[in-house]
PDB file of C-alpha atoms in Angstrom:
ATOM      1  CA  UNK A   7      -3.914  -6.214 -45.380  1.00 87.00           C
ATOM      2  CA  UNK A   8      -1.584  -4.381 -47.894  1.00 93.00           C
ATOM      3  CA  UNK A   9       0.416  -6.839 -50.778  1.00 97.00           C
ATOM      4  CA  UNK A  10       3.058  -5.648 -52.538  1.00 98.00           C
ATOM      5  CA  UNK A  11       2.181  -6.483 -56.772  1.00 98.00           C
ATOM      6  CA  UNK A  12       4.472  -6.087 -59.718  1.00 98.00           C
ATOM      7  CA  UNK A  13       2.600  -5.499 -63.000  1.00 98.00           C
ATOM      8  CA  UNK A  14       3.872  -6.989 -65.957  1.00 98.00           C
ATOM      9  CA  UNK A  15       3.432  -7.682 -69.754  1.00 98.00           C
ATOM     10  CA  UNK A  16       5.008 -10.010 -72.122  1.00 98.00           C
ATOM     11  CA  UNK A  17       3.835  -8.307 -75.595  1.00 98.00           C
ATOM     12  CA  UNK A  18       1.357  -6.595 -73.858  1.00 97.00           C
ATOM     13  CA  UNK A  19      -0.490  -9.214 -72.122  1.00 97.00           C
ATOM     14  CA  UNK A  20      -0.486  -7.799 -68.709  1.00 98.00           C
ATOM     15  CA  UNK A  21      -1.069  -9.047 -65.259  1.00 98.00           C
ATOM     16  CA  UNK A  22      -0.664  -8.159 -62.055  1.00 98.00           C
ATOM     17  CA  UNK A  23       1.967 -10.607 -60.283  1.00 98.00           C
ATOM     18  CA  UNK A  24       2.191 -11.312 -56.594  1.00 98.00           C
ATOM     19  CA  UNK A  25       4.841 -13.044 -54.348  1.00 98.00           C
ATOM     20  CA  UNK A  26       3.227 -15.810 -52.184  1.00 98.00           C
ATOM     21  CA  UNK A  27       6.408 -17.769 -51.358  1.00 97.00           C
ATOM     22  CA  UNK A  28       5.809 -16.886 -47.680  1.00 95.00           C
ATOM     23  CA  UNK A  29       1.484 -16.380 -47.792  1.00 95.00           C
ATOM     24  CA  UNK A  30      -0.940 -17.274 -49.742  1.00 94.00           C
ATOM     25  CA  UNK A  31      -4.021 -14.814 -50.831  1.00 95.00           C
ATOM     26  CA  UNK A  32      -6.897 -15.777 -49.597  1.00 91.00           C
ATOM     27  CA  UNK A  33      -9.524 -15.031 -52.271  1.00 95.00           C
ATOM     28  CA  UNK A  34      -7.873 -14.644 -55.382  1.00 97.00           C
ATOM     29  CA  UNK A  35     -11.140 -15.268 -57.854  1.00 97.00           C
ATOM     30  CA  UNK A  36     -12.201 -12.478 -56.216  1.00 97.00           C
ATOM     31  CA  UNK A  37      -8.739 -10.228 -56.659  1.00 98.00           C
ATOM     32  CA  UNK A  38      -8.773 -10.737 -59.948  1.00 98.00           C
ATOM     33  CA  UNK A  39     -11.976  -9.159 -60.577  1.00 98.00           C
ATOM     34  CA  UNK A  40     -11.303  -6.325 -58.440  1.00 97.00           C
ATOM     35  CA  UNK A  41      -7.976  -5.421 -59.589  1.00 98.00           C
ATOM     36  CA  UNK A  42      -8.306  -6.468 -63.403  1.00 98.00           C
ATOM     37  CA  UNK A  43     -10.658  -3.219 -63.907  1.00 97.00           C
ATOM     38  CA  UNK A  44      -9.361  -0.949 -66.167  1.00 96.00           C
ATOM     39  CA  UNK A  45     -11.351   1.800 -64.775  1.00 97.00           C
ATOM     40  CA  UNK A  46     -11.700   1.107 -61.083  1.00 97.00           C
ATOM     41  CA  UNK A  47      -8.640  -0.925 -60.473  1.00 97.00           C
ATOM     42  CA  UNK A  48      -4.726  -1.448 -61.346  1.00 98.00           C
ATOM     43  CA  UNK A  49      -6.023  -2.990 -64.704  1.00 97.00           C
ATOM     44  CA  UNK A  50      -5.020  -6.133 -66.480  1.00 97.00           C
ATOM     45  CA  UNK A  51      -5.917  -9.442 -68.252  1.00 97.00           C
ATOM     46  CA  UNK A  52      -5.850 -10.896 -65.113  1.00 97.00           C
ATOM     47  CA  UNK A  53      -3.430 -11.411 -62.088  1.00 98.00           C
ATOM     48  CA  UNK A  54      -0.955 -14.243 -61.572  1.00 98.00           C
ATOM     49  CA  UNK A  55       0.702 -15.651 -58.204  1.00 98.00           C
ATOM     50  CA  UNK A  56       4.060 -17.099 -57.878  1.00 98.00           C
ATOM     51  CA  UNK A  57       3.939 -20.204 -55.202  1.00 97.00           C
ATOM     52  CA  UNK A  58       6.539 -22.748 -54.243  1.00 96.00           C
ATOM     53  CA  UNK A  59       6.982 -26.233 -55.667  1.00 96.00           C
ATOM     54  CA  UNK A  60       8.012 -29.790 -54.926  1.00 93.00           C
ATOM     55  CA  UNK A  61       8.261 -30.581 -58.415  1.00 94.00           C
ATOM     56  CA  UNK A  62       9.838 -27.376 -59.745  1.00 96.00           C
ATOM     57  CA  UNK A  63      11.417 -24.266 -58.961  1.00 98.00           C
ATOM     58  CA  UNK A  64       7.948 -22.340 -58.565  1.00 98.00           C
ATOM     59  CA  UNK A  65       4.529 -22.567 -59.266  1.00 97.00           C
ATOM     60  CA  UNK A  66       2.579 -20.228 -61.253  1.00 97.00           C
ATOM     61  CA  UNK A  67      -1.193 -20.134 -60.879  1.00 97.00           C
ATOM     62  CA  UNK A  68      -2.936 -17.574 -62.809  1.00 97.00           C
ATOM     63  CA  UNK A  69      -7.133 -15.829 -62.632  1.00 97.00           C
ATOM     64  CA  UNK A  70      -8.486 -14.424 -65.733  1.00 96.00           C
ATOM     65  CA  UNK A  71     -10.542 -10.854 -65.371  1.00 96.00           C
ATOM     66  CA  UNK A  72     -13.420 -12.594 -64.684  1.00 97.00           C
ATOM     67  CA  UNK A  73     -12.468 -14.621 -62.021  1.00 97.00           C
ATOM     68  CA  UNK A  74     -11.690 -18.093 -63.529  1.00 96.00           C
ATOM     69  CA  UNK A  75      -8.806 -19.794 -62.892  1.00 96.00           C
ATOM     70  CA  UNK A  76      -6.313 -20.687 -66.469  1.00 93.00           C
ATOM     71  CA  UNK A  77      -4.328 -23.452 -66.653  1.00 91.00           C
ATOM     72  CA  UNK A  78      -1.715 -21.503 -68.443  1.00 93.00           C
ATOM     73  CA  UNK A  79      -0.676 -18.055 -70.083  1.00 95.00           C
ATOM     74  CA  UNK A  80       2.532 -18.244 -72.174  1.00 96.00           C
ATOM     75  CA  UNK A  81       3.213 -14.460 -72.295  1.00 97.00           C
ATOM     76  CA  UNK A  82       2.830 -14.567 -68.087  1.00 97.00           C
ATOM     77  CA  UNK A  83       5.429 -17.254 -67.733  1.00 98.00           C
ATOM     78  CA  UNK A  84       8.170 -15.595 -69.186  1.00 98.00           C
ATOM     79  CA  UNK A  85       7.420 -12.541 -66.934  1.00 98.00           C
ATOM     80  CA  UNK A  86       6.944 -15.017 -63.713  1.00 98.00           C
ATOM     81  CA  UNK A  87      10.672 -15.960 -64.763  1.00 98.00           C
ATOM     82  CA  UNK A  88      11.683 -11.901 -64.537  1.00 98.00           C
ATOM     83  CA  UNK A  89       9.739 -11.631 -61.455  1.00 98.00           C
ATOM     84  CA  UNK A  90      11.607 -14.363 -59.498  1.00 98.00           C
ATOM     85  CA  UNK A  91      15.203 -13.458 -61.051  1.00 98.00           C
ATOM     86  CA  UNK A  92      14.448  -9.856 -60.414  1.00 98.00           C
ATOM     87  CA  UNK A  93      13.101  -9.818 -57.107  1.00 98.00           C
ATOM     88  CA  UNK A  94      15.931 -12.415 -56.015  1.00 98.00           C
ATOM     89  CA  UNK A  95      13.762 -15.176 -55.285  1.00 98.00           C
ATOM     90  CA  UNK A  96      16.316 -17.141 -57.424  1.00 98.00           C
ATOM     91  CA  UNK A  97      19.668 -16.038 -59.298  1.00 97.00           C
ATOM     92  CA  UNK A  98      19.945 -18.223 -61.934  1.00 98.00           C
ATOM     93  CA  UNK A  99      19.239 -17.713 -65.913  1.00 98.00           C
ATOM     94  CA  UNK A 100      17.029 -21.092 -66.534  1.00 98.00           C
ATOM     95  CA  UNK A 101      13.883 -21.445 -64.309  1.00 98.00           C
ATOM     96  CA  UNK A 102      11.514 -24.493 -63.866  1.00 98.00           C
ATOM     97  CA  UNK A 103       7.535 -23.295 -63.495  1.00 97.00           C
ATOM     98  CA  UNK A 104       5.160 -25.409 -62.290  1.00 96.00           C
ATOM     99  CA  UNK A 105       2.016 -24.508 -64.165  1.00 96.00           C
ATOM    100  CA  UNK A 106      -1.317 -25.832 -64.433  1.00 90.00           C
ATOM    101  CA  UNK A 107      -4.691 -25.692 -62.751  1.00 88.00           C
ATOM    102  CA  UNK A 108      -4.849 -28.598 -59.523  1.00 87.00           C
ATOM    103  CA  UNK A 109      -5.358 -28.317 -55.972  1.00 83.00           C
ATOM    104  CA  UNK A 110      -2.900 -27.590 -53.783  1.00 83.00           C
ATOM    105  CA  UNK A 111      -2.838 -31.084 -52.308  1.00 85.00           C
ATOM    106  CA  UNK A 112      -2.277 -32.465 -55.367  1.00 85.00           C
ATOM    107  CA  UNK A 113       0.662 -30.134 -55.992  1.00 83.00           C
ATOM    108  CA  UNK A 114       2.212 -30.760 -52.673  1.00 81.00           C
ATOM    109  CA  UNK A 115       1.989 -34.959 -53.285  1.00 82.00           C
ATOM    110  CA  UNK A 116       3.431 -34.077 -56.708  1.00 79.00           C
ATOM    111  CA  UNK A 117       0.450 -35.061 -58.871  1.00 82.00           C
ATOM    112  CA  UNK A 118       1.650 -33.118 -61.341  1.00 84.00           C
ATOM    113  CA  UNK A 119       2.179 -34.229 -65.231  1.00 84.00           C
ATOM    114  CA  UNK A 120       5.125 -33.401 -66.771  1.00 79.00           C
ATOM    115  CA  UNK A 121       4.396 -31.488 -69.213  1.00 85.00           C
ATOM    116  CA  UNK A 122       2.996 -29.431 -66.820  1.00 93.00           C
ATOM    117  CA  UNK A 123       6.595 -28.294 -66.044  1.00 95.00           C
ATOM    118  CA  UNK A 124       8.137 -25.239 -68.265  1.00 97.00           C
ATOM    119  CA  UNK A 125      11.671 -24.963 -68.526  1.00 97.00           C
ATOM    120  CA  UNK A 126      12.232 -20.599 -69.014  1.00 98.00           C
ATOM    121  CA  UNK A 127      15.464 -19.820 -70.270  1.00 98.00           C
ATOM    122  CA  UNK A 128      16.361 -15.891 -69.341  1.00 98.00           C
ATOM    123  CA  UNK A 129      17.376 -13.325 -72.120  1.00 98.00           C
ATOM    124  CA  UNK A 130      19.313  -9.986 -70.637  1.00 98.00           C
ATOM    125  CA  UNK A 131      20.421  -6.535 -71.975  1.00 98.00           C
ATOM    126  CA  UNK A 132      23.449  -6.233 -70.278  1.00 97.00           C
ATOM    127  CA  UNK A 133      22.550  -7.068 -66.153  1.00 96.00           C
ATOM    128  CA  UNK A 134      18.782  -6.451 -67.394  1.00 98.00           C
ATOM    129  CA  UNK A 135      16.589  -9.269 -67.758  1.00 98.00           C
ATOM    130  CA  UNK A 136      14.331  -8.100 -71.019  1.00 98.00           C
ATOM    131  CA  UNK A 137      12.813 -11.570 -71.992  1.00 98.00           C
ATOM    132  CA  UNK A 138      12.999 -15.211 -72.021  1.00 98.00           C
ATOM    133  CA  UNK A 139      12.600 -18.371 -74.180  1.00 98.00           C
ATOM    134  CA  UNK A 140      10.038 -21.157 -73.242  1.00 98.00           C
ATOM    135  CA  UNK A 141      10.432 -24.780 -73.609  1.00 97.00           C
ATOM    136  CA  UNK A 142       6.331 -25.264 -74.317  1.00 97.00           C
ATOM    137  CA  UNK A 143       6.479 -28.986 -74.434  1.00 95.00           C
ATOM    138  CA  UNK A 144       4.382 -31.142 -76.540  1.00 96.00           C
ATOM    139  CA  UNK A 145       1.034 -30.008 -78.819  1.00 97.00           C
ATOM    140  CA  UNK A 146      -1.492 -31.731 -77.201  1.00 97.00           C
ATOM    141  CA  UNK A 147      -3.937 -33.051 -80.496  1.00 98.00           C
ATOM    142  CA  UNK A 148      -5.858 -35.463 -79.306  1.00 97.00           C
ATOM    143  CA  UNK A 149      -9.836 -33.908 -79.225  1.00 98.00           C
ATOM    144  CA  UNK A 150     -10.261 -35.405 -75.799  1.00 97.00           C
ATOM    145  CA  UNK A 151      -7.481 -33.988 -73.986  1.00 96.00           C
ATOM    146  CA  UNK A 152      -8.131 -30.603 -75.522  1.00 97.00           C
ATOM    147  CA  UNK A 153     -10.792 -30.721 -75.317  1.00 97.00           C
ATOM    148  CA  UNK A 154     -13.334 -30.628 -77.823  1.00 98.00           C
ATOM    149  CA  UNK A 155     -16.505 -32.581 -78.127  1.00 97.00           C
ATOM    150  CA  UNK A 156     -15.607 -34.320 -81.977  1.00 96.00           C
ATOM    151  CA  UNK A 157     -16.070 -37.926 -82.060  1.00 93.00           C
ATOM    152  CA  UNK A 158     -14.078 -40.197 -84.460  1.00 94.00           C
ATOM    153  CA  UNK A 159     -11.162 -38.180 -85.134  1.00 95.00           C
ATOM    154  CA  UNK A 160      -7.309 -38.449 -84.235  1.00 96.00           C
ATOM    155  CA  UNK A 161      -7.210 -34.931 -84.683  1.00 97.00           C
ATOM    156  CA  UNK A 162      -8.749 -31.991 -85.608  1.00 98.00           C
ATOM    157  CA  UNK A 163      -7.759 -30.430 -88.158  1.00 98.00           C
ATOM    158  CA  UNK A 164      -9.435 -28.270 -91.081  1.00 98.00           C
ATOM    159  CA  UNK A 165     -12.793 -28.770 -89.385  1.00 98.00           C
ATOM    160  CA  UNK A 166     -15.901 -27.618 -90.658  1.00 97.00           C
ATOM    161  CA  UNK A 167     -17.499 -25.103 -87.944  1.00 97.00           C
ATOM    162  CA  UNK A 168     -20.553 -22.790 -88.365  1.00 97.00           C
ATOM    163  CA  UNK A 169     -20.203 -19.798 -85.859  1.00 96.00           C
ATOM    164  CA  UNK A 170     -22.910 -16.797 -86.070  1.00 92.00           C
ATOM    165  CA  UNK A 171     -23.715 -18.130 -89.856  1.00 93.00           C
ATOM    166  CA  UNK A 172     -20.832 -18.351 -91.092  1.00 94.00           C
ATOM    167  CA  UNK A 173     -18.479 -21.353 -91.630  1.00 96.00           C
ATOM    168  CA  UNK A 174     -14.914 -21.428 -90.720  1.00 97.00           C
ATOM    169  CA  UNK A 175     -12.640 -24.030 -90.879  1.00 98.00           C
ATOM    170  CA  UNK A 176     -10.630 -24.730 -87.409  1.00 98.00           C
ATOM    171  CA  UNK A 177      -7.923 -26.963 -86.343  1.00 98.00           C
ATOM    172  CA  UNK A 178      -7.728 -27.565 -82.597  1.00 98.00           C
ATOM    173  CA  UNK A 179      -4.627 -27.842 -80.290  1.00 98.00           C
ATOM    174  CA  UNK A 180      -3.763 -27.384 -76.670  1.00 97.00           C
ATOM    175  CA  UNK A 181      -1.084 -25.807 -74.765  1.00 96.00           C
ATOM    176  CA  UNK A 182      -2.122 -26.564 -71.458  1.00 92.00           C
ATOM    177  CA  UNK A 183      -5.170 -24.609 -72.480  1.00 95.00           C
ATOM    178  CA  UNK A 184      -7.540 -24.869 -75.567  1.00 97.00           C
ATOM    179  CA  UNK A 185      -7.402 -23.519 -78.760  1.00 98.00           C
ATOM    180  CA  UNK A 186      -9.191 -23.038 -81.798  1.00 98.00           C
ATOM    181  CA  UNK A 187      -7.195 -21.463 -84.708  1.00 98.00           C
ATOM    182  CA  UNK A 188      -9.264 -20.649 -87.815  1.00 98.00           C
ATOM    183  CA  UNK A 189      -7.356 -19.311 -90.716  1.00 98.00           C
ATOM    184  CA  UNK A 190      -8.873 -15.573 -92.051  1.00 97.00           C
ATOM    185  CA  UNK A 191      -8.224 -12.566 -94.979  1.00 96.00           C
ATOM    186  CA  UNK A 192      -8.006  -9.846 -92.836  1.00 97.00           C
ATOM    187  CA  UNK A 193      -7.799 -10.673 -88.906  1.00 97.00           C
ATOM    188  CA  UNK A 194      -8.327  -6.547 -88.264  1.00 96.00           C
ATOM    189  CA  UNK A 195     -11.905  -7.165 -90.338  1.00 96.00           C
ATOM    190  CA  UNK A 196     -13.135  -9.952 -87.589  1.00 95.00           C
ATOM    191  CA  UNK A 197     -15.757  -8.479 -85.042  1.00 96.00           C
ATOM    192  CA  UNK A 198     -13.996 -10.201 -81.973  1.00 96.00           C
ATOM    193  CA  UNK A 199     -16.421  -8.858 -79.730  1.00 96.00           C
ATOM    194  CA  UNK A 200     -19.439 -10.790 -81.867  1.00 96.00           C
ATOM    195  CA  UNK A 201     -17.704 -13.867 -82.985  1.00 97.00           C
ATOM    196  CA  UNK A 202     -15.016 -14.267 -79.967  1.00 97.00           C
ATOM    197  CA  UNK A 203     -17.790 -15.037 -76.703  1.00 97.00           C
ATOM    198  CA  UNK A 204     -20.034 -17.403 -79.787  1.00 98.00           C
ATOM    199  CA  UNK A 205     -16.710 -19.987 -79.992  1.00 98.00           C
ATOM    200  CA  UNK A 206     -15.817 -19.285 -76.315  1.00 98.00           C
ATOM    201  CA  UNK A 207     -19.313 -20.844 -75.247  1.00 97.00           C
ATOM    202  CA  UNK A 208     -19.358 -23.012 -78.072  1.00 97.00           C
ATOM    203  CA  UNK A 209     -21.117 -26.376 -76.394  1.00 97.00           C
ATOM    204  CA  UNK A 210     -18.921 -28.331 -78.411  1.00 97.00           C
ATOM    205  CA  UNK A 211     -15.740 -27.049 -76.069  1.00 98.00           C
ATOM    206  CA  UNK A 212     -16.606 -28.495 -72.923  1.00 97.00           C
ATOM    207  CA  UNK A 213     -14.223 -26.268 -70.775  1.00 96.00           C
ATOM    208  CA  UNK A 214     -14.776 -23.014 -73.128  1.00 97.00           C
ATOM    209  CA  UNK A 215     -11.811 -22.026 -75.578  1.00 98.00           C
ATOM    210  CA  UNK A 216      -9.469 -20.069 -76.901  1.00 98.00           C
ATOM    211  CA  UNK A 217     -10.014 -18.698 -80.742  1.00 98.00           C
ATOM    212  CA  UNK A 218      -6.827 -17.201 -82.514  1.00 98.00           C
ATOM    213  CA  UNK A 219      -8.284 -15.711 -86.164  1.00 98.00           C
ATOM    214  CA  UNK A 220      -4.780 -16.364 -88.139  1.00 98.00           C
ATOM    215  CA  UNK A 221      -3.572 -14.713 -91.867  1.00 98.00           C
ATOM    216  CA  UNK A 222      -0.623 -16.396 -93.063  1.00 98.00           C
ATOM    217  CA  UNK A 223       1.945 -13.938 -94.754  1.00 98.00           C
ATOM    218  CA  UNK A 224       4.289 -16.436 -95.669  1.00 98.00           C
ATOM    219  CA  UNK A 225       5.936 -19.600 -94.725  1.00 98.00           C
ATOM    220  CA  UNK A 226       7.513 -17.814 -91.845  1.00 98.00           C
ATOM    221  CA  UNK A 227       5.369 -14.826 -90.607  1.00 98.00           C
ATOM    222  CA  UNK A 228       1.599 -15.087 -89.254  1.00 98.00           C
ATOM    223  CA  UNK A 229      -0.502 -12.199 -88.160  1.00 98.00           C
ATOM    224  CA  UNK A 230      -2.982 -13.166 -85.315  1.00 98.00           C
ATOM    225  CA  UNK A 231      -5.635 -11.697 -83.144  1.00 98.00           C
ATOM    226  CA  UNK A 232      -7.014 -13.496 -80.444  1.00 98.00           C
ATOM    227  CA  UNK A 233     -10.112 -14.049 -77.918  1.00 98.00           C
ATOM    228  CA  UNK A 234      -9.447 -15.453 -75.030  1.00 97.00           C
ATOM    229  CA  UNK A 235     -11.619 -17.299 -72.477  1.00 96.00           C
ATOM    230  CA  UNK A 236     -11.939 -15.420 -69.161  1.00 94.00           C
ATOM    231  CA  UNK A 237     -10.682 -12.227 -70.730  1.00 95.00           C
ATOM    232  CA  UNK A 238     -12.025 -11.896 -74.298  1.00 96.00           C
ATOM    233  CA  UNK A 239      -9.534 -10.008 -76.797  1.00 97.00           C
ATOM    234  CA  UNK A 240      -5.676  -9.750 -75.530  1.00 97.00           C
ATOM    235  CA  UNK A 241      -3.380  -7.853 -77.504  1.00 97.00           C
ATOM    236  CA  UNK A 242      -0.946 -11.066 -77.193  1.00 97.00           C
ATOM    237  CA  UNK A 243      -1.585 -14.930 -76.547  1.00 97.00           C
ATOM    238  CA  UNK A 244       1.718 -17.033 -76.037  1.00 97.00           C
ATOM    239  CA  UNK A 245      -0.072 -20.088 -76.005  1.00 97.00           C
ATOM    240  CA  UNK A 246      -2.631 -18.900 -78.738  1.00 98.00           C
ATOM    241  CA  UNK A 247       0.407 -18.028 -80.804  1.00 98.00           C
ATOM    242  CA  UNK A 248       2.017 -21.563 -80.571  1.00 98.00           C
ATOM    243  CA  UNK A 249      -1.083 -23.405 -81.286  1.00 98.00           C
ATOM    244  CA  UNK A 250      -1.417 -21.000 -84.105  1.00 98.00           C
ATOM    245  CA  UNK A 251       2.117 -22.042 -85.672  1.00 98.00           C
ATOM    246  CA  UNK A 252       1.018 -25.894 -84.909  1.00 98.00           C
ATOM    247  CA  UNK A 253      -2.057 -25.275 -86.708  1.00 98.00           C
ATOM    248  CA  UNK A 254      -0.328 -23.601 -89.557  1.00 98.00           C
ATOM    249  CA  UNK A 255       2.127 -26.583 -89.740  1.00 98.00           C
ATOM    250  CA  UNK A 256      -0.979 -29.165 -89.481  1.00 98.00           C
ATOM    251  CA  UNK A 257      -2.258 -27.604 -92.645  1.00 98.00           C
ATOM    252  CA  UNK A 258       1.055 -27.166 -94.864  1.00 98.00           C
ATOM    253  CA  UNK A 259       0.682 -23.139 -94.873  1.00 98.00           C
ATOM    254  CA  UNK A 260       4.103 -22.755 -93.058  1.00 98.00           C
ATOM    255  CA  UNK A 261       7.839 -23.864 -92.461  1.00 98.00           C
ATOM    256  CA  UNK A 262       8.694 -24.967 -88.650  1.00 98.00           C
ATOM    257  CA  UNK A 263       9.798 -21.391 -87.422  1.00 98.00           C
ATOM    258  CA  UNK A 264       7.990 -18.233 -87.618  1.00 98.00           C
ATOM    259  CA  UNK A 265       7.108 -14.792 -86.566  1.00 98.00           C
ATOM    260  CA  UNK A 266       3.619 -14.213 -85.374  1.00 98.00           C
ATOM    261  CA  UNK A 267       2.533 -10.641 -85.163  1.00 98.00           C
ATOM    262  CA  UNK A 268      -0.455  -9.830 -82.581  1.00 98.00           C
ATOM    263  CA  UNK A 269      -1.735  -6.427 -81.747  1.00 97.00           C
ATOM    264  CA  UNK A 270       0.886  -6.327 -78.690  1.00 97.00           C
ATOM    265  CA  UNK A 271       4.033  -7.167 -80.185  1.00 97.00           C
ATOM    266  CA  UNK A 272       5.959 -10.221 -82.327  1.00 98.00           C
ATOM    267  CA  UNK A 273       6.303 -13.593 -80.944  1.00 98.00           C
ATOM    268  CA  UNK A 274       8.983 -16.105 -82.039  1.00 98.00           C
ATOM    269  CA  UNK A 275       8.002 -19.558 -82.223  1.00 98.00           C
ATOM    270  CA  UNK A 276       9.885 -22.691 -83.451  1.00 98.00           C
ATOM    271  CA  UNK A 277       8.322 -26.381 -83.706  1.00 98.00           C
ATOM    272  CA  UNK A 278      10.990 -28.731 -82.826  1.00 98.00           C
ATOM    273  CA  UNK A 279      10.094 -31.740 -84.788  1.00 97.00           C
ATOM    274  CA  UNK A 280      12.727 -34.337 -83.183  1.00 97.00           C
ATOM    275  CA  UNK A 281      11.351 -33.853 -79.531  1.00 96.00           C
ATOM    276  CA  UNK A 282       7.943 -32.575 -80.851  1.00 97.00           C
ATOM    277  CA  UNK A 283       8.447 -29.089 -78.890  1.00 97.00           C
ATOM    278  CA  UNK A 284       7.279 -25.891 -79.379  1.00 98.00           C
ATOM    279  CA  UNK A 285       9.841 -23.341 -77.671  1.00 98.00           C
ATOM    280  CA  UNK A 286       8.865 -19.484 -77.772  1.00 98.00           C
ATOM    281  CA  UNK A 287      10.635 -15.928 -77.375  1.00 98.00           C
ATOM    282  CA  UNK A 288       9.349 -12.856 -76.479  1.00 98.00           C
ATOM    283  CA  UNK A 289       9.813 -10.224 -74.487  1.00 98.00           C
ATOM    284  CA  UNK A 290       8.859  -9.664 -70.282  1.00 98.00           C
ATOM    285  CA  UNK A 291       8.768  -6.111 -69.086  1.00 98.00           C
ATOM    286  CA  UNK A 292       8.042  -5.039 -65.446  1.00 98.00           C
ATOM    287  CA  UNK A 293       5.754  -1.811 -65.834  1.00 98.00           C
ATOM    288  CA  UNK A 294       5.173  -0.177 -62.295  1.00 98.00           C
ATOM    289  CA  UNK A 295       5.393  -1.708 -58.581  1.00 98.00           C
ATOM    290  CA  UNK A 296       3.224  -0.498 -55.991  1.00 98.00           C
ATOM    291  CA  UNK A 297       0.703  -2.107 -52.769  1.00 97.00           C
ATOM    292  CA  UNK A 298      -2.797  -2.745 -53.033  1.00 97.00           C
ATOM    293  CA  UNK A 299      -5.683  -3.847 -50.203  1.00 92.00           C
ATOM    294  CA  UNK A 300      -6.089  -7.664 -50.104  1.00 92.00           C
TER     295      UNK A 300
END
């Protein structure tokens, strides 16, 4: 059977997006794989399907390269936003995305937490939509819910870590999705193929994790590189990048707004302290259409 897929990148982080507001696809661990190949298929970090919702507008659910399902992908919800506006699913410049990995049962009967629920505001170049800004919700610190296997501790933060012999110190945060953000010289001197898949298994992160490796220019711009789980190095992490700022802020290296840089392009990210928010900007950019055997 022949799908119709969209592939898109928010700073880089591309995925191949699919409409399944009228069917579902039937073995999407499996799709993923196939069509994440860079040599044999479309090629991507993954692919990401856009369902409806009881709770909100849509529903997002997204499958790494290597099959696994994530609970979220910051850079992918700004371009399920474009996706819906562009392909006229819904006309309207704010968009409510149900994210989050549950069964579909549990979606249906609205099981769903709230935070669970971003809020995408559109951003447009004339009739163009050419980003968006996230409402991220609440940093989720607590080593439990991340989760990470530390007993004792409110949070984590500054903690001791020995990884292939050598020590780091992380602070932990989730997103929707785990993090560990250790602070480096020289991000571009990290061998992310060595050190990223030794944190990822880590048995201390139950559910594997994310590892940003952050420099801090100054109290407003960050340079990161990232490994994620599933996919190993991105050139972008939305998530990765607001759990980096978090971190940052945890530790006193920066002010409540700044600019990360990662390989794929520049992220905006701003803590709002009142509501304890993170929002983030960046860009979403439809690269090619086309149909594909499912």
């Amino acid at each position: 059977m022949k799908r119709e897929f969209t592939k898109m990148h928010g700073c880089s982080n591309d995925y191949i997006y699919f409409d399944c507001t009228k069917a579902k696809i039937a073995d999407a661990e499996g799709l993923a794989i196939k069509l994440s190949d860079r040599h044999t298929g479309i090629g991507g970090d993954g692919i990401i399907l856009i369902y409806p919702s009881r709770v909100a507008d849509f529903r997002m659910k997204m499958y790494n390269m290597d099959g696994s399902e994530g609970q979220m992908c910051g850079n992918g919800v700004r371009c399920v936003a474009k996706f819906i506006y562009d392909h006229d699913l819904m006309k309207s410049d704010t968009i409510r995305i149900e994210t989050g990995v549950r069964t579909d049962e549990e979606s249906e009967a609205g099981h769903v937490p709230e935070n669970s629920i971003k809020t995408i505001k559109l951003k447009f170049n004339g009739s163009e939509v050419v980003g968006a800004t996230v409402d991220m919700g609440e940093p989720i610190l607590t080593p439990e819910k991340i989760p990470v296997d530390i007993k004792g501790k409110e949070k984590i933060v500054a903690e001791p870590i020995t990884i292939a012999e050598k020590d780091y110190l992380m602070t932990c945060v989730s997103m929707g999705n785990p993090h560990a953000v250790v602070f480096v010289d020289d991000p571009e001197e990290i061998d992310l193929p060595k050190i990223g898949p030794k944190f990822e298994h880590n048995p201390i992160f139950p559910a594997r994790v994310n590892t940003e490796f952050i420099h801090v220019n100054s109290r407003s711009d960050i340079s990161m590189r990232v490994w994620e789980r599933g996919s190993g190095e991105t050139l972008a992490c939305g998530t990765g990048a607001c759990a980096s700022v978090m971190a940052c802020i945890l530790n006193g290296f920066t002010d409540d707004e700044v600019t990360v840089h990662l390989r794929g392009g520049d992220l905006l990210i701003k803590y709002e302290r009142e509501r304890n928010h993170i929002i983030m900007t960046g860009n979403a950019v439809t690269v090619f259409t086309g149909s594909v055997e499912v």
